[in-house]
CSV table of C-alpha atoms in Angstrom, one decimal:
chain,number,residue,atom,x,y,z
R,37,LEU,CA,-17.9,-137.1,-37.0
R,38,VAL,CA,-20.7,-139.5,-38.2
R,39,TYR,CA,-21.1,-143.2,-38.3
R,40,GLU,CA,-23.9,-144.9,-40.3
R,41,ARG,CA,-23.2,-148.5,-39.1
R,42,HIS,CA,-21.6,-150.2,-36.2
R,43,GLY,CA,-18.0,-151.5,-36.5
R,44,GLU,CA,-14.4,-150.6,-35.9
R,45,PRO,CA,-14.3,-146.8,-35.3
R,46,ALA,CA,-11.4,-146.0,-37.7
R,47,ALA,CA,-13.4,-147.8,-40.5
R,48,VAL,CA,-16.9,-146.5,-39.9
R,49,VAL,CA,-16.5,-142.9,-38.6
R,50,GLN,CA,-16.4,-140.2,-41.2
R,51,LEU,CA,-16.0,-136.4,-41.2
R,52,LYS,CA,-19.1,-134.9,-42.9
R,53,ASP,CA,-20.7,-131.5,-43.4
R,54,LEU,CA,-24.2,-131.5,-42.0
R,55,GLU,CA,-26.9,-128.9,-42.4
R,56,MET,CA,-27.5,-126.8,-39.2
R,57,PRO,CA,-31.0,-127.3,-37.8
R,58,LYS,CA,-33.2,-124.2,-37.3
R,59,LEU,CA,-33.1,-122.8,-33.8
R,60,GLY,CA,-36.4,-123.6,-32.0
R,61,ASP,CA,-37.9,-121.6,-29.1
R,62,CYS,CA,-36.4,-124.0,-26.5
R,63,ASP,CA,-33.1,-124.7,-28.4
R,64,VAL,CA,-29.6,-123.5,-27.9
R,65,HIS,CA,-27.0,-123.1,-30.7
R,66,ILE,CA,-23.5,-123.9,-29.4
R,67,LYS,CA,-20.0,-124.0,-30.8
R,68,MET,CA,-18.1,-127.0,-29.4
R,69,LEU,CA,-14.6,-126.2,-28.0
R,70,ALA,CA,-13.2,-129.6,-27.1
R,71,ALA,CA,-14.5,-133.2,-26.8
R,72,PRO,CA,-12.7,-136.3,-25.5
R,73,ILE,CA,-12.8,-139.9,-26.8
R,74,ASN,CA,-13.9,-142.2,-24.0
R,75,PRO,CA,-14.1,-146.0,-23.9
R,76,ALA,CA,-17.9,-145.8,-23.9
R,77,ASP,CA,-17.8,-143.8,-27.1
R,78,ILE,CA,-15.7,-146.5,-28.8
R,79,ASN,CA,-18.2,-149.2,-27.5
R,80,MET,CA,-21.2,-147.2,-28.9
R,81,ILE,CA,-19.6,-147.1,-32.3
R,82,GLN,CA,-18.8,-150.8,-32.1
R,83,GLY,CA,-22.4,-151.5,-31.1
R,84,THR,CA,-21.5,-153.2,-27.8
R,85,TYR,CA,-22.7,-150.5,-25.3
R,86,PRO,CA,-26.0,-150.8,-23.5
R,87,LEU,CA,-27.1,-147.3,-24.7
R,88,LEU,CA,-27.0,-146.9,-28.5
R,89,PRO,CA,-28.1,-143.8,-30.4
R,90,ALA,CA,-30.2,-144.2,-33.6
R,91,LEU,CA,-28.1,-144.4,-36.8
R,92,PRO,CA,-26.7,-142.4,-38.4
R,93,ALA,CA,-25.2,-140.9,-35.3
R,94,VAL,CA,-22.6,-138.3,-34.3
R,95,GLY,CA,-20.0,-139.7,-32.0
R,96,GLY,CA,-19.0,-138.4,-28.5
R,97,SER,CA,-20.9,-138.1,-25.2
R,98,GLU,CA,-18.7,-135.6,-23.5
R,99,GLY,CA,-17.2,-132.2,-24.2
R,100,VAL,CA,-17.6,-128.4,-23.6
R,101,GLY,CA,-19.1,-125.8,-25.9
R,102,VAL,CA,-19.9,-122.1,-25.8
R,103,VAL,CA,-23.4,-120.8,-26.4
R,104,LEU,CA,-23.8,-118.7,-29.5
R,105,GLU,CA,-27.5,-118.1,-29.5
R,106,VAL,CA,-30.6,-119.1,-27.6
R,107,GLY,CA,-34.3,-119.6,-28.5
R,108,ARG,CA,-37.0,-117.2,-27.2
R,109,ALA,CA,-38.1,-119.6,-24.4
R,110,VAL,CA,-34.7,-120.3,-23.1
R,111,THR,CA,-34.2,-118.8,-19.6
R,112,ALA,CA,-31.2,-120.5,-17.9
R,113,LEU,CA,-28.6,-119.9,-20.7
R,114,ARG,CA,-27.4,-117.0,-22.7
R,115,ALA,CA,-24.7,-116.2,-25.3
R,116,GLY,CA,-21.2,-116.7,-24.0
R,117,ASP,CA,-22.1,-119.4,-21.3
R,118,TRP,CA,-20.1,-122.6,-21.3
R,119,VAL,CA,-22.2,-125.8,-21.4
R,120,ILE,CA,-21.6,-129.6,-21.2
R,121,PRO,CA,-24.0,-132.5,-22.0
R,122,ALA,CA,-26.6,-133.3,-19.3
R,123,ASP,CA,-26.6,-136.9,-20.4
R,124,ALA,CA,-24.8,-139.5,-22.5
R,125,GLY,CA,-25.1,-139.8,-26.3
R,126,LEU,CA,-25.3,-136.1,-27.2
R,127,GLY,CA,-22.9,-136.3,-30.2
R,128,THR,CA,-20.2,-133.9,-29.2
R,129,TRP,CA,-17.7,-134.7,-31.9
R,130,ARG,CA,-18.8,-131.7,-34.1
R,131,THR,CA,-17.9,-128.1,-34.6
R,132,GLN,CA,-21.4,-126.7,-33.9
R,133,GLY,CA,-24.8,-128.0,-32.9
R,134,VAL,CA,-28.4,-127.0,-31.9
R,135,PHE,CA,-29.8,-128.8,-28.9
R,136,PRO,CA,-32.8,-128.5,-26.6
R,137,GLU,CA,-31.9,-126.5,-23.4
R,138,LYS,CA,-32.7,-129.5,-21.2
R,139,MET,CA,-29.9,-131.5,-22.8
R,140,LEU,CA,-27.3,-129.1,-21.6
R,141,LEU,CA,-25.7,-128.1,-18.2
R,142,LYS,CA,-24.1,-124.7,-17.6
R,143,VAL,CA,-20.6,-124.8,-16.2
R,144,PRO,CA,-18.4,-122.0,-15.0
R,145,SER,CA,-16.1,-120.5,-17.8
R,146,ASP,CA,-13.3,-119.7,-15.3
R,147,ILE,CA,-12.0,-123.3,-15.2
R,148,PRO,CA,-9.6,-124.7,-17.8
R,149,VAL,CA,-11.1,-125.9,-21.1
R,150,LEU,CA,-9.7,-129.4,-20.7
R,151,CYS,CA,-11.2,-129.7,-17.2
R,152,ALA,CA,-14.6,-128.7,-18.5
R,153,ALA,CA,-14.4,-131.0,-21.5
R,154,THR,CA,-13.7,-134.0,-19.3
R,155,LEU,CA,-16.0,-133.1,-16.4
R,156,SER,CA,-19.2,-134.9,-17.0
R,157,VAL,CA,-18.1,-138.6,-17.1
R,158,ASN,CA,-14.9,-139.5,-15.2
R,159,PRO,CA,-14.9,-137.0,-12.3
R,160,CYS,CA,-18.6,-137.5,-11.8
R,161,THR,CA,-18.2,-141.3,-11.7
R,162,ALA,CA,-15.2,-140.9,-9.2
R,163,PHE,CA,-17.3,-138.5,-7.0
R,164,ARG,CA,-20.3,-140.8,-6.8
R,165,VAL,CA,-18.4,-144.1,-6.2
R,166,LEU,CA,-16.5,-142.4,-3.3
R,167,ALA,CA,-19.6,-140.8,-1.8
R,168,ASP,CA,-22.5,-143.2,-2.3
R,169,PHE,CA,-21.4,-146.6,-1.1
R,170,GLU,CA,-19.4,-146.2,2.2
R,171,SER,CA,-19.3,-143.3,4.7
R,172,LEU,CA,-15.6,-142.6,4.4
R,173,GLU,CA,-13.8,-140.4,6.9
R,174,PRO,CA,-10.4,-138.7,6.7
R,175,GLY,CA,-7.7,-141.3,7.4
R,176,ASP,CA,-9.8,-144.2,5.9
R,177,SER,CA,-8.4,-145.9,2.8
R,178,ILE,CA,-9.7,-147.2,-0.5
R,179,ILE,CA,-8.2,-149.6,-3.1
R,180,GLN,CA,-8.8,-149.3,-6.9
R,181,ASN,CA,-7.6,-150.9,-10.1
R,182,ALA,CA,-7.1,-149.2,-13.4
R,183,ALA,CA,-5.7,-146.3,-11.3
R,184,ASN,CA,-4.2,-144.6,-14.4
R,185,SER,CA,-7.6,-144.4,-16.1
R,186,GLY,CA,-9.6,-141.1,-16.2
R,187,VAL,CA,-11.8,-142.2,-13.3
R,188,GLY,CA,-8.7,-143.6,-11.4
R,189,GLN,CA,-6.9,-140.3,-11.7
R,190,ALA,CA,-10.0,-138.4,-10.5
R,191,VAL,CA,-10.5,-140.8,-7.6
R,192,ILE,CA,-6.9,-140.2,-6.4
R,193,GLN,CA,-7.4,-136.4,-6.4
R,194,ILE,CA,-10.9,-136.3,-4.9
R,195,ALA,CA,-9.8,-138.8,-2.2
R,196,ARG,CA,-6.6,-136.7,-1.4
R,197,ALA,CA,-8.7,-133.6,-1.0
R,198,SER,CA,-10.9,-135.4,1.5
R,199,GLY,CA,-8.0,-136.9,3.5
R,200,ILE,CA,-8.7,-140.5,2.2
R,201,LYS,CA,-5.7,-142.7,1.5
R,202,THR,CA,-5.5,-144.5,-1.9
R,203,ILE,CA,-3.9,-147.8,-2.8
R,204,ASN,CA,-3.7,-147.8,-6.6
R,205,VAL,CA,-3.3,-150.9,-8.7
R,206,VAL,CA,-1.9,-150.7,-12.3
R,207,ARG,CA,-0.8,-153.3,-14.8
R,208,ASP,CA,3.0,-153.9,-15.1
R,209,ARG,CA,4.4,-152.1,-18.1
R,210,PRO,CA,7.8,-150.9,-19.6
R,211,ASP,CA,7.4,-147.3,-18.3
R,212,LEU,CA,6.1,-148.3,-14.8
R,213,PRO,CA,8.4,-145.9,-12.8
R,214,LYS,CA,7.2,-143.0,-14.8
R,215,LEU,CA,3.6,-143.9,-14.3
R,216,VAL,CA,4.1,-144.4,-10.5
R,217,GLU,CA,5.7,-141.0,-10.3
R,218,ARG,CA,2.8,-139.4,-12.2
R,219,LEU,CA,0.2,-140.9,-10.0
R,220,LYS,CA,2.1,-140.0,-6.8
R,221,ALA,CA,2.3,-136.4,-8.1
R,222,LEU,CA,-1.6,-136.5,-8.3
R,223,GLY,CA,-1.7,-137.6,-4.7
R,224,ALA,CA,-1.6,-141.4,-4.8
R,225,ASP,CA,-0.4,-142.8,-1.4
R,226,HIS,CA,0.6,-146.3,-2.8
R,227,VAL,CA,0.9,-147.6,-6.3
R,228,VAL,CA,1.2,-151.4,-6.8
R,229,THR,CA,1.1,-153.7,-9.8
R,230,GLU,CA,-1.5,-156.5,-10.1
R,231,GLU,CA,1.3,-159.0,-9.4
R,232,MET,CA,2.3,-157.2,-6.2
R,233,LEU,CA,-1.3,-157.7,-4.9
R,234,ARG,CA,-0.5,-161.3,-4.3
R,235,LYS,CA,2.8,-160.8,-2.5
R,236,PRO,CA,3.3,-160.8,1.4
R,237,GLU,CA,4.8,-157.3,1.1
R,238,MET,CA,1.3,-155.9,0.8
R,239,LYS,CA,1.0,-156.4,4.6
R,240,ASP,CA,3.6,-153.6,5.0
R,241,ILE,CA,1.2,-151.1,3.5
R,242,PHE,CA,-1.3,-151.8,6.2
R,243,LYS,CA,1.1,-151.0,9.0
R,244,SER,CA,0.7,-147.3,8.2
R,245,ILE,CA,-2.9,-147.2,6.9
R,246,PRO,CA,-6.1,-149.2,7.7
R,247,ARG,CA,-7.4,-151.8,5.3
R,248,PRO,CA,-9.8,-150.4,2.8
R,249,ARG,CA,-13.5,-150.4,3.4
R,250,LEU,CA,-14.1,-149.6,-0.3
R,251,ALA,CA,-12.7,-151.2,-3.5
R,252,LEU,CA,-13.3,-149.8,-6.9
R,253,ASN,CA,-13.2,-152.2,-9.8
R,254,CYS,CA,-12.9,-151.2,-13.5
R,255,VAL,CA,-11.1,-154.3,-14.7
R,256,GLY,CA,-12.7,-157.7,-13.7
R,257,GLY,CA,-11.0,-161.1,-13.7
R,258,LYS,CA,-8.0,-161.9,-11.5
R,259,SER,CA,-7.3,-158.3,-10.6
R,260,THR,CA,-10.6,-158.1,-8.9
R,261,THR,CA,-10.3,-161.3,-6.9
R,262,GLU,CA,-6.9,-160.3,-5.6
R,263,MET,CA,-8.0,-156.8,-4.7
R,264,LEU,CA,-11.0,-158.2,-2.8
R,265,ARG,CA,-8.6,-160.1,-0.4
R,266,HIS,CA,-7.4,-156.8,1.0
R,267,LEU,CA,-10.9,-155.4,1.8
R,268,GLN,CA,-12.0,-155.1,5.4
R,269,PRO,CA,-14.8,-157.4,6.6
R,270,LYS,CA,-18.2,-155.9,5.7
R,271,GLY,CA,-16.4,-153.8,3.0
R,272,THR,CA,-17.9,-152.9,-0.4
R,273,MET,CA,-16.6,-153.5,-3.9
R,274,VAL,CA,-18.1,-151.3,-6.6
R,275,THR,CA,-17.7,-152.4,-10.2
R,276,TYR,CA,-18.0,-149.6,-12.8
R,277,GLY,CA,-16.1,-151.1,-15.7
R,278,GLY,CA,-14.8,-154.3,-17.1
R,279,MET,CA,-11.7,-153.6,-19.2
R,280,ALA,CA,-10.4,-157.2,-19.0
R,281,LYS,CA,-13.8,-158.5,-20.4
R,282,GLN,CA,-13.6,-161.2,-17.7
R,283,PRO,CA,-16.2,-162.0,-15.0
R,284,VAL,CA,-15.8,-160.9,-11.4
R,285,MET,CA,-14.9,-164.0,-9.4
R,286,VAL,CA,-15.4,-164.0,-5.7
R,287,PRO,CA,-14.5,-166.8,-3.2
R,288,VAL,CA,-17.5,-168.1,-1.3
R,289,SER,CA,-15.5,-167.5,1.9
R,290,ALA,CA,-15.4,-163.7,1.2
R,291,PHE,CA,-19.2,-163.7,1.4
R,292,ILE,CA,-19.7,-166.1,4.4
R,293,PHE,CA,-16.8,-165.1,6.7
R,294,ARG,CA,-16.2,-161.5,5.7
R,295,ASP,CA,-19.7,-160.5,4.5
R,296,VAL,CA,-18.3,-158.4,1.7
R,297,ARG,CA,-20.8,-156.5,-0.5
R,298,LEU,CA,-20.7,-156.3,-4.3
R,299,ARG,CA,-22.3,-153.4,-6.0
R,300,GLY,CA,-22.4,-151.9,-9.5
R,301,PHE,CA,-22.4,-148.3,-10.7
R,302,TRP,CA,-23.2,-146.7,-14.1
R,303,MET,CA,-23.1,-142.9,-14.3
R,304,THR,CA,-25.7,-142.9,-17.1
R,305,GLN,CA,-28.2,-144.7,-14.8
R,306,TRP,CA,-27.4,-142.3,-11.9
R,307,ARG,CA,-28.3,-139.4,-14.2
R,308,LYS,CA,-31.6,-141.1,-15.2
R,309,ASP,CA,-32.5,-141.8,-11.6
R,310,HIS,CA,-31.7,-138.2,-10.6
R,311,ALA,CA,-33.3,-136.5,-13.7
R,312,GLN,CA,-35.9,-134.7,-11.4
R,313,ASP,CA,-33.3,-134.1,-8.6
R,314,GLN,CA,-31.4,-131.1,-10.0
R,315,GLU,CA,-30.1,-130.2,-6.5
R,316,SER,CA,-28.0,-133.4,-6.3
R,317,VAL,CA,-26.6,-132.8,-9.8
R,318,ALA,CA,-25.8,-129.1,-9.1
R,319,ALA,CA,-24.2,-130.0,-5.7
R,320,MET,CA,-21.9,-132.5,-7.4
R,321,MET,CA,-20.9,-130.1,-10.2
R,322,ASP,CA,-20.3,-127.3,-7.7
R,323,ALA,CA,-18.1,-129.5,-5.5
R,324,LEU,CA,-16.1,-130.7,-8.6
R,325,CYS,CA,-15.7,-127.1,-9.9
R,326,GLN,CA,-14.5,-125.9,-6.5
R,327,LEU,CA,-11.9,-128.7,-6.5
R,328,ILE,CA,-10.7,-127.6,-10.0
R,329,ARG,CA,-10.6,-123.9,-8.9
R,330,ARG,CA,-8.5,-124.8,-5.9
R,331,GLY,CA,-6.0,-126.8,-8.1
R,332,GLN,CA,-7.1,-130.1,-6.3
R,333,LEU,CA,-8.6,-131.7,-9.4
R,334,ARG,CA,-6.8,-131.5,-12.8
R,335,ALA,CA,-7.8,-132.8,-16.2
R,336,PRO,CA,-6.4,-136.3,-16.9
R,337,ALA,CA,-3.3,-136.6,-19.0
R,338,CYS,CA,-4.5,-135.5,-22.5
R,339,THR,CA,-3.3,-135.5,-26.1
R,340,GLU,CA,-4.9,-132.7,-28.0
R,341,ARG,CA,-5.7,-133.3,-31.7
R,342,PRO,CA,-7.4,-131.2,-34.3
R,343,LEU,CA,-10.7,-132.7,-35.6
R,344,GLN,CA,-9.1,-133.6,-39.0
R,345,ASP,CA,-6.8,-136.0,-37.1
R,346,TYR,CA,-9.7,-138.0,-35.8
R,347,ARG,CA,-8.6,-141.4,-37.2
R,348,ALA,CA,-5.2,-141.2,-35.5
R,349,ALA,CA,-7.0,-140.1,-32.3
R,350,LEU,CA,-9.5,-143.0,-32.5
R,351,GLU,CA,-6.7,-145.5,-33.1
R,352,ALA,CA,-4.5,-144.1,-30.2
R,353,SER,CA,-7.5,-144.2,-27.8
R,354,MET,CA,-7.8,-148.0,-28.4
R,355,LYS,CA,-4.1,-148.9,-27.8
R,356,PRO,CA,-3.3,-150.8,-24.5
R,357,PHE,CA,-1.3,-149.1,-21.7
R,358,VAL,CA,-2.4,-145.7,-22.9
R,359,SER,CA,-2.6,-143.2,-20.0
R,360,SER,CA,-3.3,-140.2,-22.1
R,361,LYS,CA,-6.9,-139.3,-23.1
R,362,GLN,CA,-7.4,-138.2,-26.7
R,363,ILE,CA,-9.1,-134.8,-26.9
R,364,LEU,CA,-10.6,-133.4,-30.2
R,365,LEU,CA,-10.1,-129.7,-30.5
R,366,LEU,CA,-13.1,-128.3,-32.4
């Protein structure tokens, strides 16, 4: 799936036959199995993302493939291995590809395909924001908005496996009871709407669990300001997305009297910073794969579509209130 100019995805993305590059000594020939459509992929096609590949470009930064053949100098991979991108912008919306070995990470082939296809962005983001900003112990709590997003669903499950309580904020919607039920089935302790954040009843939640030391923000605007009110003094709010396209507004009193910290996180930057630290990357991947094997981390709710249905998949991924990730089967 190629785009030659930036614009609305359904208008600029086209299905094309490309010639397969020759396999170099350090290259790996892979057959893609499945690749999701993430918000960052949409933003790249629109030209609004901070990281833009040279045009013409193949869409997709995430997915899983199986190795068909390796070049003579390739040592860490062999035919039959499963691989995922080591970094963003690989161009995964394709049936096959030839890539340098260093651009791929081996993953175990005994985990579900959909878990492998959605492993390198959302679960990694969830893992890092839970681990890197506050030292959380079992019994502690966190609060997050966009709790039904891919990252939000992973946060719920990883926190649950670590004994951390979650307060999950979602937008009000027609099928709210169904969404609440689904998030609680993943392990959510509390699910509230943005409107409920402002109500006195929120105090009831903190009779049974401590106020959160960590808030995770993927929205911005009012949702963030309201969420911040419930943070403990000296707590941290980490912003990793801005779905509302509105600034983060923080009352001066939150800084002066409660000494809250505001931080940002971008998984792509973390990968760049840790490019020479393969131990940290391997440890994170191993921890996530162990959770998947134990049934403690499932793929987000997915809608699987054949590659030919890419336009419908692109349009569906951009609709509001969608809790199902579009996955292209390749």
